PDB file of C-alpha atoms and ligand atoms in Angstrom:
ATOM      1  CA  UNK I 296      14.003  59.328  97.890  1.00  0.00           C
ATOM      2  CA  UNK I 297      10.647  58.595  96.332  1.00  0.00           C
ATOM      3  CA  UNK I 298       9.276  55.085  95.698  1.00  0.00           C
ATOM      4  CA  UNK I 299       9.220  56.182  92.068  1.00  0.00           C
ATOM      5  CA  UNK I 300      13.032  55.959  92.046  1.00  0.00           C
ATOM      6  CA  UNK I 301      12.771  52.198  92.275  1.00  0.00           C
ATOM      7  CA  UNK I 302      10.462  52.013  89.255  1.00  0.00           C
ATOM      8  CA  UNK I 303      12.815  54.322  87.381  1.00  0.00           C
ATOM      9  CA  UNK I 304      15.815  52.157  88.209  1.00  0.00           C
ATOM     10  CA  UNK I 305      14.036  48.983  87.149  1.00  0.00           C
ATOM     11  CA  UNK I 306      12.836  50.601  83.930  1.00  0.00           C
ATOM     12  CA  UNK I 307      16.432  51.602  83.230  1.00  0.00           C
ATOM     13  CA  UNK I 308      17.661  48.083  83.931  1.00  0.00           C
ATOM     14  CA  UNK I 309      15.002  46.723  81.574  1.00  0.00           C
ATOM     15  CA  UNK I 310      16.099  49.151  78.816  1.00  0.00           C
ATOM     16  CA  UNK I 311      19.808  48.280  79.200  1.00  0.00           C
ATOM     17  CA  UNK I 312      19.047  44.543  79.304  1.00  0.00           C
ATOM     18  CA  UNK I 313      17.129  44.732  76.013  1.00  0.00           C
ATOM     19  CA  UNK I 314      19.864  46.788  74.379  1.00  0.00           C
ATOM     20  CA  UNK I 315      22.662  44.420  75.415  1.00  0.00           C
ATOM     21  CA  UNK I 316      20.582  41.235  75.040  1.00  0.00           C
ATOM     22  CA  UNK I 317      22.614  39.683  72.217  1.00  0.00           C
ATOM     23  CA  UNK I 318      26.045  40.645  73.593  1.00  0.00           C
ATOM     24  CA  UNK I 319      28.514  38.745  75.743  1.00  0.00           C
ATOM     25  CA  UNK I 320      31.553  39.859  77.748  1.00  0.00           C
ATOM     26  CA  UNK I 321      35.056  38.856  76.699  1.00  0.00           C
ATOM     27  CA  UNK I 322      35.639  36.464  79.605  1.00  0.00           C
ATOM     28  CA  UNK I 323      36.172  32.792  78.711  1.00  0.00           C
ATOM     29  CA  UNK I 324      32.670  31.939  80.011  1.00  0.00           C
ATOM     30  CA  UNK I 325      31.183  34.618  77.690  1.00  0.00           C
ATOM     31  CA  UNK I 326      28.926  35.857  80.459  1.00  0.00           C
ATOM     32  CA  UNK I 327      25.915  38.021  79.474  1.00  0.00           C
ATOM     33  CA  UNK I 328      26.984  41.599  78.754  1.00  0.00           C
ATOM     34  CA  UNK I 329      24.393  43.042  81.142  1.00  0.00           C
ATOM     35  CA  UNK I 330      26.280  41.482  84.080  1.00  0.00           C
ATOM     36  CA  UNK I 331      28.821  44.289  83.642  1.00  0.00           C
ATOM     37  CA  UNK I 332      26.494  47.351  83.832  1.00  0.00           C
ATOM     38  CA  UNK I 333      24.661  45.662  86.734  1.00  0.00           C
ATOM     39  CA  UNK I 334      28.010  45.082  88.440  1.00  0.00           C
ATOM     40  CA  UNK I 335      29.027  48.718  87.937  1.00  0.00           C
ATOM     41  CA  UNK I 336      25.744  50.016  89.406  1.00  0.00           C
ATOM     42  CA  UNK I 337      26.024  47.574  92.311  1.00  0.00           C
ATOM     43  CA  UNK I 338      29.596  48.706  93.064  1.00  0.00           C
ATOM     44  CA  UNK I 339      28.399  52.319  93.201  1.00  0.00           C
ATOM     45  CA  UNK I 340      25.493  51.554  95.539  1.00  0.00           C
ATOM     46  CA  UNK I 341      27.079  48.829  97.697  1.00  0.00           C
ATOM     47  CA  UNK I 342      30.700  49.960  97.908  1.00  0.00           C
ATOM     48  CA  UNK I 343      30.600  53.633  96.922  1.00  0.00           C
ATOM     49  CA  UNK I 344      27.573  54.567  99.035  1.00  0.00           C
ATOM     50  CA  UNK I 345      26.056  56.294  96.004  1.00  0.00           C
ATOM     51  CA  UNK I 346      22.311  57.022  96.292  1.00  0.00           C
ATOM     52  CA  UNK I 347      21.886  59.462  93.385  1.00  0.00           C
ATOM     53  CA  UNK I 348      19.492  57.600  91.079  1.00  0.00           C
ATOM     54  CA  UNK I 349      20.734  59.418  87.971  1.00  0.00           C
ATOM     55  CA  UNK I 350      24.256  58.095  88.646  1.00  0.00           C
ATOM     56  CA  UNK I 351      22.969  54.540  89.112  1.00  0.00           C
ATOM     57  CA  UNK I 352      20.968  54.901  85.887  1.00  0.00           C
ATOM     58  CA  UNK I 353      24.069  56.245  84.167  1.00  0.00           C
ATOM     59  CA  UNK I 354      25.948  53.142  85.344  1.00  0.00           C
ATOM     60  CA  UNK I 355      23.281  50.788  83.988  1.00  0.00           C
ATOM     61  CA  UNK I 356      23.308  52.629  80.648  1.00  0.00           C
ATOM     62  CA  UNK I 357      27.013  53.495  80.452  1.00  0.00           C
ATOM     63  CA  UNK I 358      27.917  51.137  77.572  1.00  0.00           C
ATOM     64  CA  UNK I 359      24.639  51.292  75.597  1.00  0.00           C
ATOM     65  CA  UNK I 360      25.638  54.122  73.265  1.00  0.00           C
ATOM     66  CA  UNK I 361      29.221  52.915  72.834  1.00  0.00           C
ATOM     67  CA  UNK I 362      28.375  49.262  72.217  1.00  0.00           C
ATOM     68  CA  UNK I 363      24.783  49.085  70.851  1.00  0.00           C
ATOM     69  CA  UNK I 364      22.569  51.006  68.399  1.00  0.00           C
ATOM     70  CA  UNK I 365      21.319  53.262  71.226  1.00  0.00           C
ATOM     71  CA  UNK I 366      21.549  57.023  70.633  1.00  0.00           C
ATOM     72  CA  UNK I 367      22.027  59.789  73.199  1.00  0.00           C
ATOM     73  CA  UNK I 368      18.710  61.337  72.088  1.00  0.00           C
ATOM     74  CA  UNK I 369      17.004  58.042  72.853  1.00  0.00           C
ATOM     75  CA  UNK I 370      18.555  58.064  76.348  1.00  0.00           C
ATOM     76  CA  UNK I 371      17.367  61.645  76.871  1.00  0.00           C
ATOM     77  CA  UNK I 372      13.840  60.884  75.652  1.00  0.00           C
ATOM     78  CA  UNK I 373      13.532  57.940  78.020  1.00  0.00           C
ATOM     79  CA  UNK I 374      15.471  59.117  81.058  1.00  0.00           C
ATOM     80  CA  UNK I 375      16.049  62.874  80.805  1.00  0.00           C
ATOM     81  CA  UNK I 376      18.902  65.292  80.241  1.00  0.00           C
ATOM     82  CA  UNK I 377      20.988  64.594  83.358  1.00  0.00           C
ATOM     83  CA  UNK I 378      21.190  60.846  82.660  1.00  0.00           C
ATOM     84  CA  UNK I 379      21.965  61.632  79.014  1.00  0.00           C
ATOM     85  CA  UNK I 380      24.847  63.882  80.056  1.00  0.00           C
ATOM     86  CA  UNK I 381      26.396  61.209  82.251  1.00  0.00           C
ATOM     87  CA  UNK I 382      26.208  58.592  79.491  1.00  0.00           C
ATOM     88  CA  UNK I 383      27.604  61.101  76.978  1.00  0.00           C
ATOM     89  CA  UNK I 384      30.588  61.817  79.224  1.00  0.00           C
ATOM     90  CA  UNK I 385      31.502  58.154  79.597  1.00  0.00           C
ATOM     91  CA  UNK I 386      31.056  57.234  75.925  1.00  0.00           C
ATOM     92  CA  UNK I 387      34.186  56.867  73.770  1.00  0.00           C
ATOM     93  CA  UNK I 388      34.133  58.587  70.382  1.00  0.00           C
ATOM     94  CA  UNK I 389      34.103  55.733  67.885  1.00  0.00           C
ATOM     95  CA  UNK I 390      35.376  58.072  65.137  1.00  0.00           C
ATOM     96  CA  UNK I 391      38.770  58.037  66.868  1.00  0.00           C
ATOM     97  CA  UNK I 392      41.272  55.222  66.427  1.00  0.00           C
ATOM     98  CA  UNK I 393      41.833  52.683  69.226  1.00  0.00           C
ATOM     99  CA  UNK I 394      45.005  54.464  70.378  1.00  0.00           C
ATOM    100  CA  UNK I 395      43.345  57.884  70.215  1.00  0.00           C
ATOM    101  CA  UNK I 396      40.384  56.657  72.264  1.00  0.00           C
ATOM    102  CA  UNK I 397      42.706  55.269  74.928  1.00  0.00           C
ATOM    103  CA  UNK I 398      44.682  58.544  75.048  1.00  0.00           C
ATOM    104  CA  UNK I 399      41.494  60.610  75.044  1.00  0.00           C
ATOM    105  CA  UNK I 400      40.133  58.775  78.121  1.00  0.00           C
ATOM    106  CA  UNK I 401      43.292  59.635  80.049  1.00  0.00           C
ATOM    107  CA  UNK I 402      43.232  63.271  78.933  1.00  0.00           C
ATOM    108  CA  UNK I 403      39.481  63.862  79.539  1.00  0.00           C
ATOM    109  CA  UNK I 404      39.091  62.060  82.873  1.00  0.00           C
ATOM    110  CA  UNK I 405      39.939  65.065  85.109  1.00  0.00           C
ATOM    111  CA  UNK I 406      37.404  67.276  83.323  1.00  0.00           C
ATOM    112  CA  UNK I 407      34.225  65.172  83.372  1.00  0.00           C
ATOM    113  CA  UNK I 408      31.473  65.837  85.925  1.00  0.00           C
ATOM    114  CA  UNK I 409      31.492  64.375  89.442  1.00  0.00           C
ATOM    115  CA  UNK I 410      28.666  62.019  88.417  1.00  0.00           C
ATOM    116  CA  UNK I 411      30.582  60.754  85.367  1.00  0.00           C
ATOM    117  CA  UNK I 412      33.736  60.320  87.473  1.00  0.00           C
ATOM    118  CA  UNK I 413      31.820  58.010  89.812  1.00  0.00           C
ATOM    119  CA  UNK I 414      30.641  55.864  86.893  1.00  0.00           C
ATOM    120  CA  UNK I 415      34.131  55.782  85.404  1.00  0.00           C
ATOM    121  CA  UNK I 416      35.699  54.690  88.714  1.00  0.00           C
ATOM    122  CA  UNK I 417      33.175  51.864  89.162  1.00  0.00           C
ATOM    123  CA  UNK I 418      33.518  50.828  85.502  1.00  0.00           C
ATOM    124  CA  UNK I 419      37.286  50.500  85.822  1.00  0.00           C
ATOM    125  CA  UNK I 420      36.978  48.680  89.156  1.00  0.00           C
ATOM    126  CA  UNK I 421      34.572  46.128  87.684  1.00  0.00           C
ATOM    127  CA  UNK I 422      36.702  45.530  84.576  1.00  0.00           C
ATOM    128  CA  UNK I 423      39.911  45.200  86.627  1.00  0.00           C
ATOM    129  CA  UNK I 424      38.292  42.695  88.990  1.00  0.00           C
ATOM    130  CA  UNK I 425      37.063  40.705  85.988  1.00  0.00           C
ATOM    131  CA  UNK I 426      40.554  40.665  84.483  1.00  0.00           C
ATOM    132  CA  UNK I 427      42.030  39.571  87.806  1.00  0.00           C
ATOM    133  CA  UNK I 428      39.480  36.732  87.985  1.00  0.00           C
ATOM    134  CA  UNK I 429      40.133  35.537  84.442  1.00  0.00           C
ATOM    135  CA  UNK I 430      41.853  36.920  81.344  1.00  0.00           C
ATOM    136  CA  UNK I 431      39.748  37.144  78.153  1.00  0.00           C
ATOM    137  CA  UNK I 432      40.519  34.523  75.520  1.00  0.00           C
ATOM    138  CA  UNK I 433      43.635  35.459  73.557  1.00  0.00           C
ATOM    139  CA  UNK I 434      44.850  37.982  76.118  1.00  0.00           C
ATOM    140  CA  UNK I 435      48.471  37.457  77.163  1.00  0.00           C
ATOM    141  CA  UNK I 436      49.556  38.362  80.717  1.00  0.00           C
ATOM    142  CA  UNK I 437      51.358  41.349  79.127  1.00  0.00           C
ATOM    143  CA  UNK I 438      48.130  42.578  77.583  1.00  0.00           C
ATOM    144  CA  UNK I 439      46.348  42.311  80.940  1.00  0.00           C
ATOM    145  CA  UNK I 440      49.158  44.272  82.579  1.00  0.00           C
ATOM    146  CA  UNK I 441      49.015  46.919  79.813  1.00  0.00           C
ATOM    147  CA  UNK I 442      45.286  47.334  80.565  1.00  0.00           C
ATOM    148  CA  UNK I 443      46.019  47.765  84.292  1.00  0.00           C
ATOM    149  CA  UNK I 444      48.668  50.397  83.537  1.00  0.00           C
ATOM    150  CA  UNK I 445      46.358  52.275  81.176  1.00  0.00           C
ATOM    151  CA  UNK I 446      43.500  52.123  83.706  1.00  0.00           C
ATOM    152  CA  UNK I 447      45.850  53.536  86.346  1.00  0.00           C
ATOM    153  CA  UNK I 448      46.465  56.596  84.163  1.00  0.00           C
ATOM    154  CA  UNK I 449      42.729  57.134  83.711  1.00  0.00           C
ATOM    155  CA  UNK I 450      42.021  56.669  87.435  1.00  0.00           C
ATOM    156  CA  UNK I 451      44.781  59.133  88.381  1.00  0.00           C
ATOM    157  CA  UNK I 452      42.625  61.772  86.705  1.00  0.00           C
ATOM    158  CA  UNK I 453      39.598  60.726  88.764  1.00  0.00           C
ATOM    159  CA  UNK I 454      41.156  60.710  92.249  1.00  0.00           C
ATOM    160  CA  UNK I 455      39.458  62.681  95.030  1.00  0.00           C
ATOM    161  CA  UNK I 456      35.969  61.631  93.879  1.00  0.00           C
ATOM    162  CA  UNK I 457      35.119  58.641  96.100  1.00  0.00           C
ATOM    163  CA  UNK I 458      37.685  57.329  98.567  1.00  0.00           C
ATOM    164  CA  UNK I 459      36.054  53.910  99.024  1.00  0.00           C
ATOM    165  CA  UNK I 460      36.054  53.188  95.289  1.00  0.00           C
ATOM    166  CA  UNK I 461      39.577  54.530  94.913  1.00  0.00           C
ATOM    167  CA  UNK I 462      40.833  52.345  97.770  1.00  0.00           C
ATOM    168  CA  UNK I 463      39.173  49.299  96.187  1.00  0.00           C
ATOM    169  CA  UNK I 464      40.913  50.086  92.880  1.00  0.00           C
ATOM    170  CA  UNK I 465      44.258  50.503  94.695  1.00  0.00           C
ATOM    171  CA  UNK I 466      43.759  47.042  96.183  1.00  0.00           C
ATOM    172  CA  UNK I 467      42.981  45.378  92.836  1.00  0.00           C
ATOM    173  CA  UNK I 468      45.928  47.100  91.179  1.00  0.00           C
ATOM    174  CA  UNK I 469      48.307  46.046  93.942  1.00  0.00           C
ATOM    175  CA  UNK I 470      47.445  42.423  93.128  1.00  0.00           C
ATOM    176  CA  UNK I 471      49.161  42.979  89.760  1.00  0.00           C
ATOM    177  CA  UNK I 472      51.985  44.968  91.325  1.00  0.00           C
ATOM    178  CA  UNK I 473      50.630  48.254  89.947  1.00  0.00           C
ATOM    179  CA  UNK I 474      50.971  51.095  92.457  1.00  0.00           C
ATOM    180  CA  UNK I 475      48.247  53.749  92.220  1.00  0.00           C
TER     181      UNK I 475
HETATM  182  P1  LIG Q 705      40.383  46.749  75.051  1.00  0.00           P
HETATM  183  O1  LIG Q 705      41.730  46.838  75.661  1.00  0.00           O
HETATM  184  O2  LIG Q 705      39.664  48.024  74.839  1.00  0.00           O
HETATM  185  O3  LIG Q 705      39.458  45.742  75.888  1.00  0.00           O
HETATM  186  C1  LIG Q 705      39.185  46.078  77.199  1.00  0.00           C
HETATM  187  C2  LIG Q 705      37.724  46.488  77.324  1.00  0.00           C
HETATM  188  O4  LIG Q 705      36.903  45.376  77.060  1.00  0.00           O
HETATM  189  C3  LIG Q 705      37.372  46.916  78.704  1.00  0.00           C
HETATM  190  O5  LIG Q 705      37.640  48.278  78.893  1.00  0.00           O
HETATM  191  C4  LIG Q 705      35.892  46.611  78.770  1.00  0.00           C
HETATM  192  O6  LIG Q 705      35.239  47.748  78.236  1.00  0.00           O
HETATM  193  C5  LIG Q 705      35.720  45.448  77.814  1.00  0.00           C
HETATM  194  N1  LIG Q 705      35.536  44.109  78.419  1.00  0.00           N
HETATM  195  C6  LIG Q 705      34.713  43.137  77.966  1.00  0.00           C
HETATM  196  N2  LIG Q 705      34.810  42.040  78.674  1.00  0.00           N
HETATM  197  C7  LIG Q 705      35.705  42.272  79.644  1.00  0.00           C
HETATM  198  C8  LIG Q 705      36.207  41.490  80.705  1.00  0.00           C
HETATM  199  N3  LIG Q 705      35.814  40.225  80.924  1.00  0.00           N
HETATM  200  N4  LIG Q 705      37.130  42.023  81.531  1.00  0.00           N
HETATM  201  C9  LIG Q 705      37.547  43.278  81.326  1.00  0.00           C
HETATM  202  N5  LIG Q 705      37.098  44.086  80.326  1.00  0.00           N
HETATM  203  C10 LIG Q 705      36.177  43.587  79.486  1.00  0.00           C
HETATM  204  O7  LIG Q 705      40.613  46.038  73.705  1.00  0.00           O
HETATM  205  P2  LIG Q 705      39.546  45.443  72.695  1.00  0.00           P
HETATM  206  O8  LIG Q 705      39.261  44.035  73.076  1.00  0.00           O
HETATM  207  O9  LIG Q 705      38.414  46.379  72.557  1.00  0.00           O
HETATM  208  O10 LIG Q 705      40.396  45.423  71.373  1.00  0.00           O
HETATM  209  C11 LIG Q 705      40.165  46.336  70.363  1.00  0.00           C
HETATM  210  C12 LIG Q 705      41.375  46.413  69.459  1.00  0.00           C
HETATM  211  O11 LIG Q 705      42.573  46.499  70.215  1.00  0.00           O
HETATM  212  C13 LIG Q 705      41.550  45.224  68.581  1.00  0.00           C
HETATM  213  O12 LIG Q 705      41.586  45.666  67.258  1.00  0.00           O
HETATM  214  C14 LIG Q 705      42.906  44.619  69.017  1.00  0.00           C
HETATM  215  O13 LIG Q 705      43.587  44.115  67.899  1.00  0.00           O
HETATM  216  C15 LIG Q 705      43.627  45.792  69.571  1.00  0.00           C
HETATM  217  N6  LIG Q 705      44.661  45.541  70.576  1.00  0.00           N
HETATM  218  C16 LIG Q 705      45.389  44.371  70.672  1.00  0.00           C
HETATM  219  C17 LIG Q 705      46.359  44.176  71.638  1.00  0.00           C
HETATM  220  C18 LIG Q 705      47.109  42.910  71.744  1.00  0.00           C
HETATM  221  O14 LIG Q 705      48.009  42.794  72.548  1.00  0.00           O
HETATM  222  N7  LIG Q 705      46.783  41.907  70.983  1.00  0.00           N
HETATM  223  C19 LIG Q 705      46.672  45.209  72.594  1.00  0.00           C
HETATM  224  C20 LIG Q 705      45.830  46.376  72.470  1.00  0.00           C
HETATM  225  C21 LIG Q 705      44.906  46.500  71.480  1.00  0.00           C
HETATM  226  P3  LIG Q 705      33.722  48.182  78.591  1.00  0.00           P
HETATM  227  O15 LIG Q 705      33.613  48.457  80.036  1.00  0.00           O
HETATM  228  O16 LIG Q 705      33.545  49.408  77.749  1.00  0.00           O
HETATM  229  O17 LIG Q 705      32.892  47.036  78.109  1.00  0.00           O
HETATM  230 ZN1  LIG Q 706      31.924  49.446  80.973  1.00  0.00          ZN
END
């Protein structure tokens, strides 16, 4: 690993922070949005043992195209084709309806690249932990449980990618009585 990787990672973090700067998460405290991509990248590095910089960059950028004005071409121009591909694979198609997007994630999960599967596992793990900590305003316990059950169906299509992340997800799900 070259020292340049660190500069690259920090430049990516800077880019994602600017893009998400006006956004907040749905938790009651309305924490800064960037806490989530940082959390996803940290899960990959600290719990998943992931050292591939492109995957960590993909984690930092994973919600920029879906949730901000960022385009995939912009990602490619700044960070190259392999990072672009990862972000593309984890970005929901906004042209689809809510229900279609949810179904599409379940159906596509088994067919995305190894790198995208890692980001998707860490993304789900971070969101599930957040929901366990505190439900978003207006979310009933039933809605939280529905999210857990949907996430389980997505994760079933990602199994065999990273045992540490999958075990951590199993643990979080068990806390809600969901058996993965
Ligand atoms: P989602 O179920 O898609 O919300 C979950 C997503 O919110 C996560 O995947 C995550 O996505 C993001 N998120 C932001 N903050 C948090 C957090 N603190 N913890 C966990 N996840 C977080 O539903 P939406 O809120 O997007 O709702 C969209 C539509 O769904 C609305 O029109 C709503 O009416 C409808 N709906 C309503 C239901 C109800 O019971 N009232 C049930 C289902 C849908 P990411 O990682 O991409 O940021
Ligand atoms: Zn996310």
